[in-house]
Coordinates of C-alpha atoms in Angstrom, one line a residue:
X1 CA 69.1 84.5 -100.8
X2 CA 66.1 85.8 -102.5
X3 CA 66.0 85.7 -106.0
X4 CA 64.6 88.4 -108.4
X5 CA 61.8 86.8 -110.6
X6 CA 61.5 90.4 -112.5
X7 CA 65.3 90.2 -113.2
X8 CA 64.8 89.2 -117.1
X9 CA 66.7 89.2 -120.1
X10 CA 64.7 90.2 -123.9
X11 CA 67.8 88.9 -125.0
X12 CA 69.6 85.3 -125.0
X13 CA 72.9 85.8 -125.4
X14 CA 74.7 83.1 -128.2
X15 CA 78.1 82.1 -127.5
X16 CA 78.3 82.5 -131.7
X17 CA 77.8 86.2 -131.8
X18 CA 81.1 87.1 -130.5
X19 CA 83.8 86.0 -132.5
X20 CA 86.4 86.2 -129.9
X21 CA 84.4 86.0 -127.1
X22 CA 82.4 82.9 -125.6
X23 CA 81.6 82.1 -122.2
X24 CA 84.0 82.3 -119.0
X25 CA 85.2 79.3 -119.6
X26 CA 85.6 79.0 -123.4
X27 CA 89.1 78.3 -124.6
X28 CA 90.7 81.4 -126.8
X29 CA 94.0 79.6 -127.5
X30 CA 93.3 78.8 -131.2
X31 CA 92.5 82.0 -131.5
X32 CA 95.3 83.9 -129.3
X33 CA 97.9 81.4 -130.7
X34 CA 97.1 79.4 -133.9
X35 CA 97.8 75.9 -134.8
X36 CA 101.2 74.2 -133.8
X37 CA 102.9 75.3 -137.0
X38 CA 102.5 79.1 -136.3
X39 CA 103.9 78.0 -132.3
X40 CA 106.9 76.9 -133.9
X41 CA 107.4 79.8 -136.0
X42 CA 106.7 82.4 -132.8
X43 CA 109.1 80.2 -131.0
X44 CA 111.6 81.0 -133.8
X45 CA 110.7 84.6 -134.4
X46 CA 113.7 86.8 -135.3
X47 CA 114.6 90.4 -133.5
X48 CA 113.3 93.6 -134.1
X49 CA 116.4 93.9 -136.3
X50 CA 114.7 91.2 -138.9
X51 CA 111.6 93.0 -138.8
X52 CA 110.2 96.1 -141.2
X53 CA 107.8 98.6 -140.3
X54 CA 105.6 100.3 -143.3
X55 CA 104.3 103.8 -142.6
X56 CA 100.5 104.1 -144.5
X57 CA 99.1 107.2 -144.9
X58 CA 95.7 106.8 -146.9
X59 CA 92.1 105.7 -145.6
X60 CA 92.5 103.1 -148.8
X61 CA 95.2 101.5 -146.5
X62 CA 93.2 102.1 -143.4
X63 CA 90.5 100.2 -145.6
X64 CA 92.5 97.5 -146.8
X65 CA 94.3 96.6 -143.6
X66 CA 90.8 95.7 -142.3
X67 CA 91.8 91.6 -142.3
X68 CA 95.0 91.6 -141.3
X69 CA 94.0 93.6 -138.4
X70 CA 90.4 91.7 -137.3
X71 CA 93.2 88.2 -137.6
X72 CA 96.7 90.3 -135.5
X73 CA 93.4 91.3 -133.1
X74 CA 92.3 87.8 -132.2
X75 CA 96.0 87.4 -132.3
X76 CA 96.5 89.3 -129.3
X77 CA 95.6 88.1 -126.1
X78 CA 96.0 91.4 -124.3
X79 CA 93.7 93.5 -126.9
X80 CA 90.6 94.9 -125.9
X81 CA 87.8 96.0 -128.2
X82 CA 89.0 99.7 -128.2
X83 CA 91.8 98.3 -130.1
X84 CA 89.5 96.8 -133.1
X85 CA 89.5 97.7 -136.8
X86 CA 86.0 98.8 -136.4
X87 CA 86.4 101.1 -133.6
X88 CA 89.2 102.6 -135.4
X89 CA 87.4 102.9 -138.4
X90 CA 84.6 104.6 -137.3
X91 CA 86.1 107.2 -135.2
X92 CA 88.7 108.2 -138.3
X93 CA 85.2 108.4 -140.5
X94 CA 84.1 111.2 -138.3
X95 CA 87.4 112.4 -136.4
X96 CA 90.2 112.3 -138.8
X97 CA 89.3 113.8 -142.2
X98 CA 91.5 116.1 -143.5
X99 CA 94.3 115.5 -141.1
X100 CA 97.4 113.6 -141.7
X101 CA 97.1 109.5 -141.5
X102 CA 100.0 107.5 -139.8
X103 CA 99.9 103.8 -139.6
X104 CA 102.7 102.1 -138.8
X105 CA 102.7 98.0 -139.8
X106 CA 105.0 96.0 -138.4
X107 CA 105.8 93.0 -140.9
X108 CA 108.2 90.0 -140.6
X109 CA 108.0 87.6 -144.1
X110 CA 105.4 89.3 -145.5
X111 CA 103.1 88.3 -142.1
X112 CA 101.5 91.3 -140.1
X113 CA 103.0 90.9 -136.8
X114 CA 101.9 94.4 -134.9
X115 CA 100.2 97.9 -135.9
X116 CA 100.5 101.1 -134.4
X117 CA 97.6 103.4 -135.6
X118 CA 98.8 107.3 -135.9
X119 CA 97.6 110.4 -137.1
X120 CA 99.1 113.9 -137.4
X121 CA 97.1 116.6 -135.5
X122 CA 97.9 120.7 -135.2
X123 CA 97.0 121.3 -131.4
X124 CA 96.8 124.7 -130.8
X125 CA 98.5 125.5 -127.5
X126 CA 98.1 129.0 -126.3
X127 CA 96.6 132.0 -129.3
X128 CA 98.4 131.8 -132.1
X129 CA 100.5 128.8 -131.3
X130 CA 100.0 125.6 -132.4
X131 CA 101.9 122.1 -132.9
X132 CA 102.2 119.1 -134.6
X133 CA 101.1 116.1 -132.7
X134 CA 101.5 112.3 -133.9
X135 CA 98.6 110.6 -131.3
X136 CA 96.6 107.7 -131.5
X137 CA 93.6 107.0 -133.2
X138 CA 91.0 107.3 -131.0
X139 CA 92.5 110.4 -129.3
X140 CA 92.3 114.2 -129.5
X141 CA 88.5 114.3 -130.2
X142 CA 85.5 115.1 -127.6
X143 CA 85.1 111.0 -127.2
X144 CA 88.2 108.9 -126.2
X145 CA 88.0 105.1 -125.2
X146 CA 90.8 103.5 -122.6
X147 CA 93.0 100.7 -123.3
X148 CA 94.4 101.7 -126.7
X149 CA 98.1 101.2 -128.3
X150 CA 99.7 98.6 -130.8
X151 CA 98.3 95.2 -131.5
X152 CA 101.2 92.6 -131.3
X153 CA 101.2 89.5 -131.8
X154 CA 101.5 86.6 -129.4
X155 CA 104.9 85.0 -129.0
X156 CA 106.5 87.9 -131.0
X157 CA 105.3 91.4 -129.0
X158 CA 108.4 92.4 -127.5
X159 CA 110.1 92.3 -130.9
X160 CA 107.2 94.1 -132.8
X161 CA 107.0 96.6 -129.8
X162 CA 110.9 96.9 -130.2
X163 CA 110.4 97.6 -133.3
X164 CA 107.8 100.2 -133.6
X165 CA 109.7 102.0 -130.3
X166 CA 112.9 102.1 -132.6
X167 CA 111.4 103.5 -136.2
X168 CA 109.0 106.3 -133.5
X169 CA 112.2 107.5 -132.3
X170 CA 114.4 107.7 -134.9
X171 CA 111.3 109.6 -136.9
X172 CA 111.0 111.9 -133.4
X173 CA 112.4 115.0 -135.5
X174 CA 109.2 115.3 -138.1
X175 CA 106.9 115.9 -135.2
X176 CA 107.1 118.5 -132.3
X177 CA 105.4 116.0 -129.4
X178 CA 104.6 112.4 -130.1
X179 CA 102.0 111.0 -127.6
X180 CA 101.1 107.9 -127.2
X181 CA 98.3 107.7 -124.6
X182 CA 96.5 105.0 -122.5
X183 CA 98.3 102.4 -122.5
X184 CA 98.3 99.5 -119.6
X185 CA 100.8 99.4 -117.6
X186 CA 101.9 95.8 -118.8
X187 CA 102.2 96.6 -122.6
X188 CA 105.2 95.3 -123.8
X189 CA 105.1 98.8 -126.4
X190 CA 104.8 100.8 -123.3
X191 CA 108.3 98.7 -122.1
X192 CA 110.0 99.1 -125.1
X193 CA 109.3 102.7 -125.5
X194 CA 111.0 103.4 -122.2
X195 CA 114.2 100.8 -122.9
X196 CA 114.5 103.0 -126.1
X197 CA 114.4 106.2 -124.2
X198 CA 117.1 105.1 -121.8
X199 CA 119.2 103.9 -124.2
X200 CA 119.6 107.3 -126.5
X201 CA 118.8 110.1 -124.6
X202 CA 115.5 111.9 -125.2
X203 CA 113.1 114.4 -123.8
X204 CA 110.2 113.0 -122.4
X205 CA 107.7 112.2 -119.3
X206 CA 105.5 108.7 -118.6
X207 CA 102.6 109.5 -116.5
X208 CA 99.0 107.9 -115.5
X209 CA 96.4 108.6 -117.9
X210 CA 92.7 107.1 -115.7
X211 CA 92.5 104.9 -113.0
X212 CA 89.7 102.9 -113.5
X213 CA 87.2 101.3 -111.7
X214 CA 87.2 97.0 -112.5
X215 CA 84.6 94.7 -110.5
X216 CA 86.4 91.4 -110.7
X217 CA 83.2 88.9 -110.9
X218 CA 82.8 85.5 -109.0
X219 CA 80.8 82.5 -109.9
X220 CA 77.7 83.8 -108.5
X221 CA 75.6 87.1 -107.9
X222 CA 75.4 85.2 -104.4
X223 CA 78.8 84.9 -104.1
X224 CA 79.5 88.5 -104.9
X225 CA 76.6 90.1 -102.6
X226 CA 78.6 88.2 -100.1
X227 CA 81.9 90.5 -100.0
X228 CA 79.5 93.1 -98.7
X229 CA 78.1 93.8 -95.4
X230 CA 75.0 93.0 -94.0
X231 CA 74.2 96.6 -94.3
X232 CA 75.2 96.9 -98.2
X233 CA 73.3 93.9 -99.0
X234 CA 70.6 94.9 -97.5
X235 CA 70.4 98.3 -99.3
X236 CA 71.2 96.9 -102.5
X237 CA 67.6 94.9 -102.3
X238 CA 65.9 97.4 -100.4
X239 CA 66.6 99.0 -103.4
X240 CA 65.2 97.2 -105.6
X241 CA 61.9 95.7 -103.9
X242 CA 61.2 99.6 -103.4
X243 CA 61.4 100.3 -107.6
X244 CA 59.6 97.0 -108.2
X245 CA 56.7 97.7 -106.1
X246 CA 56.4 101.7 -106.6
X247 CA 56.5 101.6 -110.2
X248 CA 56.8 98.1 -111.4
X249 CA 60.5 98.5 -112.9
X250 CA 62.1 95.7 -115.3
X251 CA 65.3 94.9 -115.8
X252 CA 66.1 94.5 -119.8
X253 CA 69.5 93.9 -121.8
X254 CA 69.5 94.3 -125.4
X255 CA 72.3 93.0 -127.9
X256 CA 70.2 92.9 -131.4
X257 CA 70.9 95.5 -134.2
X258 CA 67.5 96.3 -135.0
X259 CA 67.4 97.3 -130.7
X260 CA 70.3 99.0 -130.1
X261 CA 69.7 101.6 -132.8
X262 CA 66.4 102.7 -131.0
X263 CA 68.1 102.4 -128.1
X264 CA 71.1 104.7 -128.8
X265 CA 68.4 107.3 -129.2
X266 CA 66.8 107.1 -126.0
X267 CA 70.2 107.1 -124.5
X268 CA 71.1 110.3 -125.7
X269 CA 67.9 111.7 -125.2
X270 CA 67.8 110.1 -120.9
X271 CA 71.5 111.6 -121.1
X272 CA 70.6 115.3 -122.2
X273 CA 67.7 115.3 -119.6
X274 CA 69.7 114.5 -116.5
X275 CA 72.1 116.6 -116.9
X276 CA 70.1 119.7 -118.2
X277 CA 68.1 118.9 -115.5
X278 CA 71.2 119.4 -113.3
X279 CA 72.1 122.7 -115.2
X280 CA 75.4 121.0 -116.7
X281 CA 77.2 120.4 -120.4
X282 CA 76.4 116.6 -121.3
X283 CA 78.7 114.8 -124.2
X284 CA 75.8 114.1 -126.6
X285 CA 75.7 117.6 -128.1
X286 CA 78.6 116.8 -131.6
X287 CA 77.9 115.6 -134.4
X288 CA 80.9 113.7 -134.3
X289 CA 80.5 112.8 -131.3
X290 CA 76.4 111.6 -131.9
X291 CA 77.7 110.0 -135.3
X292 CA 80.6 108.1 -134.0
X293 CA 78.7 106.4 -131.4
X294 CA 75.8 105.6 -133.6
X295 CA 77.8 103.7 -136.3
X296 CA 80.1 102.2 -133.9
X297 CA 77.6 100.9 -131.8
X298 CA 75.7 99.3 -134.7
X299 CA 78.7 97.7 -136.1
X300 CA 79.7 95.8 -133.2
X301 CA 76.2 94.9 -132.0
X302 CA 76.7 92.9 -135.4
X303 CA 79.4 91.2 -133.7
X304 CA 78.0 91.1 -130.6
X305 CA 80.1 93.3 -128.6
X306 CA 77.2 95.5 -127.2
X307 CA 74.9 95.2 -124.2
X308 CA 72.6 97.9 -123.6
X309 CA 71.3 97.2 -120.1
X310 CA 67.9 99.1 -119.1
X311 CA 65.4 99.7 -116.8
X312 CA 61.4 100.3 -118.0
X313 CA 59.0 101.5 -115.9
X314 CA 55.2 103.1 -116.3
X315 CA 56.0 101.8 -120.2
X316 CA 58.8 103.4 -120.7
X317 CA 62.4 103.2 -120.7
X318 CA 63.7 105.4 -117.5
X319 CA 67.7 104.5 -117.7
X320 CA 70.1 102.7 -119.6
X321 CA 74.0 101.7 -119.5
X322 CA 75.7 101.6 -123.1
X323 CA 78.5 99.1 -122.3
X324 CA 80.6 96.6 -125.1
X325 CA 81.2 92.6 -124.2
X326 CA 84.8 91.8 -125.2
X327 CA 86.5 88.4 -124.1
X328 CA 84.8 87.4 -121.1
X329 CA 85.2 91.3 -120.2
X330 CA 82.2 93.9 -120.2
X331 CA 83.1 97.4 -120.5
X332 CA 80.7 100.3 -119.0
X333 CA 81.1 103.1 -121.8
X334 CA 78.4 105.6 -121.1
X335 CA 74.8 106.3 -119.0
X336 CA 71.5 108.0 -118.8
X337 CA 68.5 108.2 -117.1
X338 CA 65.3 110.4 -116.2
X339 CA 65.3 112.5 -113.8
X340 CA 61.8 112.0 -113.0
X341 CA 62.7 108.8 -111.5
X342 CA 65.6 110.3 -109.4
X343 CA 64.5 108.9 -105.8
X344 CA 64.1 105.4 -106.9
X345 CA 68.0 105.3 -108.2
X346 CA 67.7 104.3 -111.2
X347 CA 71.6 104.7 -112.2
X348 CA 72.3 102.5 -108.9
X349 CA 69.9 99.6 -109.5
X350 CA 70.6 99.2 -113.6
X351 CA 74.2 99.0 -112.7
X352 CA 73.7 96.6 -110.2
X353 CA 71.2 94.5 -112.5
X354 CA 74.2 94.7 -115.2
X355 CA 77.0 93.0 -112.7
X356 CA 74.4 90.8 -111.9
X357 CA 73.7 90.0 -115.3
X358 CA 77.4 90.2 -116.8
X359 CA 77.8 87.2 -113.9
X360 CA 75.1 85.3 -115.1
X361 CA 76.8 85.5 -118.9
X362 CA 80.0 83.9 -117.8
X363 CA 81.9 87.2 -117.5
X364 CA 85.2 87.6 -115.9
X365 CA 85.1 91.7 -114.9
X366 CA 82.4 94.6 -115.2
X367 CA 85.2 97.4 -115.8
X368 CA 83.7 100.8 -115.4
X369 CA 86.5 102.6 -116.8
X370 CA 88.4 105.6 -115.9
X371 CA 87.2 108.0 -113.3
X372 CA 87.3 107.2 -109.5
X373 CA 83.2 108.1 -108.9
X374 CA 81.7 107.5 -105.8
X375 CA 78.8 105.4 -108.0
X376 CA 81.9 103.0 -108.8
X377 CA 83.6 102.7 -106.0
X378 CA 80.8 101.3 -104.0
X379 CA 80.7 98.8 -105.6
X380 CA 84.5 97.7 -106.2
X381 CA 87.8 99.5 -104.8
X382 CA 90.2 97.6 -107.6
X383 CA 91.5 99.8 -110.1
X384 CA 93.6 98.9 -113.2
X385 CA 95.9 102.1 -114.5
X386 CA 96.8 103.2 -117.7
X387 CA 99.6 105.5 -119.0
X388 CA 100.6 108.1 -121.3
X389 CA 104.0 108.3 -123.1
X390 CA 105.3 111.8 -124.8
X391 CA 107.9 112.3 -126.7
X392 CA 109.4 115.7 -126.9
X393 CA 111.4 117.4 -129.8
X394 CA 113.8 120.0 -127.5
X395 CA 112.8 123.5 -128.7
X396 CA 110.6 125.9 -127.4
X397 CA 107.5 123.7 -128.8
X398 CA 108.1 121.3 -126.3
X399 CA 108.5 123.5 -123.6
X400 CA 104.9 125.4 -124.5
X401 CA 103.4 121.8 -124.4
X402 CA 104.3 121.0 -121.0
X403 CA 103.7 124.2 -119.9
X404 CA 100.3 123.7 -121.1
X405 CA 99.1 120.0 -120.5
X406 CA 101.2 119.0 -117.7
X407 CA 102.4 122.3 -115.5
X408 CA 99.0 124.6 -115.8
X409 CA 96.2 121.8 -115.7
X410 CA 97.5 121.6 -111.5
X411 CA 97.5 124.8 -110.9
X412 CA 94.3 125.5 -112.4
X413 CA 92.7 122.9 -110.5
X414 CA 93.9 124.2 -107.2
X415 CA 92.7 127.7 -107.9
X416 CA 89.1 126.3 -109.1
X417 CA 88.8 124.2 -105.5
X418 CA 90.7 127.7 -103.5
X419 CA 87.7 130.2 -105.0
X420 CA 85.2 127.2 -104.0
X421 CA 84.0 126.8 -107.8
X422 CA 82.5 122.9 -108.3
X423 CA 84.2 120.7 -110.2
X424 CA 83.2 119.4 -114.0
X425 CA 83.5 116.5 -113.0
X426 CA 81.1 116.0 -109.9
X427 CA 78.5 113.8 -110.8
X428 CA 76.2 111.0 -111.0
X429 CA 78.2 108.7 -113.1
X430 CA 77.0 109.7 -116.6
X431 CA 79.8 111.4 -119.0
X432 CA 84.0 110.6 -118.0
X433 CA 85.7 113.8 -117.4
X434 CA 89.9 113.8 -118.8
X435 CA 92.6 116.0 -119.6
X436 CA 93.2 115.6 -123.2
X437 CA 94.7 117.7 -125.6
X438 CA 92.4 118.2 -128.7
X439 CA 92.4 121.9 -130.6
X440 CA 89.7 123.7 -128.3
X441 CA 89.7 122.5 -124.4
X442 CA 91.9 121.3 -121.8
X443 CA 89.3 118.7 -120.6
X444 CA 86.4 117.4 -122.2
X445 CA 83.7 114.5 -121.3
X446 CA 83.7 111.4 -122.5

């Protein structure tokens, strides 16, 4: 197997930058489940019935539940780093002012044991017409990560998630629609949402919210070139001996602060050209969106959660993969490249030098989140699905909402493919097209 001597890293990675992170096989149980004193006292946690949930409504208590959410996170072993304090933070900073804050704390002996972060939105559902929504944090913007819900604590979710699922429903009557939206399939919230909706009647509708795309990786870049065929191997270093001898291209992955604010800039900027160049809206264009993304990506390099992977060639930067490194788990969030490079595929080789380089890192899975794009599936078929929940008040409200987000949406797609018009989201794997239901569109790019 040849090996790539222009594959290089500007950046070492340390073990220390990520607090809950640490190479593939680093052990998270301290972390996940304490010392044996706190085993004994998850072994002996109560019920849901011994449990009290707070409701906060202030950016002060956003503020101030900052350590007791960074300790329930490392808490967790099934959060990802859409599920942070920081992310959370951010996004409310530039998303959520002047709308109504709901967080929901679940607490058992004065110990934080699970949080469900809320807000109240007015979606506007047809002229004239609009609702209150309680959503998540995170949700109902023009940006929207995957993997979101409650953090629960180890040993104790399925009573916190009880819990929360109980105080939601019997608070169902001061909202029109509650929606509570990509969640795994596994979450032991999204399990005892629906044992709550079985056991008192209610209006409401569980349905997929994004498959995505997860590369599972092996010991080895060697190892996982050899689940391909001849041909596909071949290809992929066709590929890449092409770029390397046309224009001298270099692989690059940068993780320090004082990079990846640069870096964002040239992002945005590679972004913006390929798809202007294709004649098409690109997601870099709010300034929510542009601000969000900025802090947020800054904050967590800090942590070292980010990995900008990137390709330079003729002295410049030609594409680059903004992606976060979470528990052994890398997480491909958003792309761009120039289009001046288009023959030499510059969006296929970066994401094959990432995988490559996520394996070399001790990484577990490259997840390229939701959207079922040719670009990912070649190079994995495994998907992991998440859900969405809603909650209906009966009324005519509820009926306008489905009528709107889950009966037209269809229908409108089928009449776009009959009149032949192309999709939104037929692309090169740059921006993440979903339904979501935010004051202006019915879709809108990730």
């Amino acid at each position: 197997m040849q090996r790539l001597v222009t594959l290089q890293w500007d950046q070492t990675f340390s073990p220390g930058l990520d607090a809950v992170g640490g190479l593939r096989h680093h052990s998270i149980t301290s972390n996940v489940l304490g010392d044996s004193s706190e085993n004994e006292m998850d072994a002996k946690m109560p019920g849901a019935d011994s449990m009290t949930v707070r409701a906060l409504d202030s950016m002060e208590d956003l503020e101030a539940l900052a350590d007791a959410w960074k300790d329930l996170l490392r808490r967790d072993p099934h959060a990802t780093v859409f599920a942070s304090w920081e992310l959370a933070w951010h996004w409310w900073q530039h998303y959520g002012q002047g709308q109504p804050l709901r967080l929901f704390v679940v607490e058992h002996s004065g110990r934080v044991v699970g949080i469900l972060p809320l807000y109240e939105q007015r979606v506007r559902l047809f002229p004239g017409i609009r609702i209150r929504v309680l959503r998540l944090i995170g949700t109902g913007g023009d940006t929207q990560p995957d993997y979101l819900g409650p953090l629960l604590e180890a040993g104790c979710a399925d009573a916190a998630a009880t819990a929360l699922a109980e105080h939601l429903l019997k608070a169902r009557r001061d909202w029109r629609v509650i929606l509570i939206s990509d969640l795994v399939e596994e979450s032991p919230f999204r399990r005892a949402m629906l044992a709550a909706f079985h056991a008192e009647p209610s209006a409401w509708s569980d349905t997929v919210s994004a498959r995505s795309i997860v590369v599972h990786l092996p010991q080895s870049w060697d190892d996982f070139l050899a689940k391909f065929s001849s041909h596909r191997r071949f290809a992929i270093r066709y590929a890449r001996r092409k770029a390397e001898s046309k224009c001298g291209i270099r692989f690059f992955v940068a993780t320090d602060p004082e990079q990846i604010g640069p870096l964002f800039d040239e992002l945005a900027q590679l972004h913006r050209m390929r798809f202007t160049a294709k004649g098409e809206s690109h997601v870099f264009r709010s300034i929510e969106f542009l601000g969000f993304h900025r802090d947020v990506v800054m904050r967590c390099a800090r942590l070292g959660w980010i990995r900008f992977y990137g390709l330079k060639a003729e002295g410049k930067t030609i594409a680059l993969l903004y992606c976060y490194r979470f528990r052994n788990q890398v997480f491909y969030f958003q792309s761009g490249f120039d289009p001046a490079f288009e023959k030499l595929r510059p969006g296929f080789l970066v994401l094959g030098y990432a995988i490559e380089h996520a394996i070399e890192e001790g990484n577990e899975s490259f997840d390229m989140m939701r959207g079922e794009h040719d670009y990912k599936t070649q190079w994995s078929r495994q998907q992991r699905t998440t859900r969405s929940l809603t909650l209906y008040r009966p009324g005519p409200a509820a009926f306008l909402w489905r009528a709107r987000f889950e009966r037209l949406p269809p229908v409108w797609a089928r009449l776009k493919r009959w009149v032949g018009r192309p999709s939104a989201s037929g692309r090169n794997g740059d921006a993440r097209h979903r339904t979501v239901y935010d004051d202006n569109t019915s879709y809108t790019q990730r």
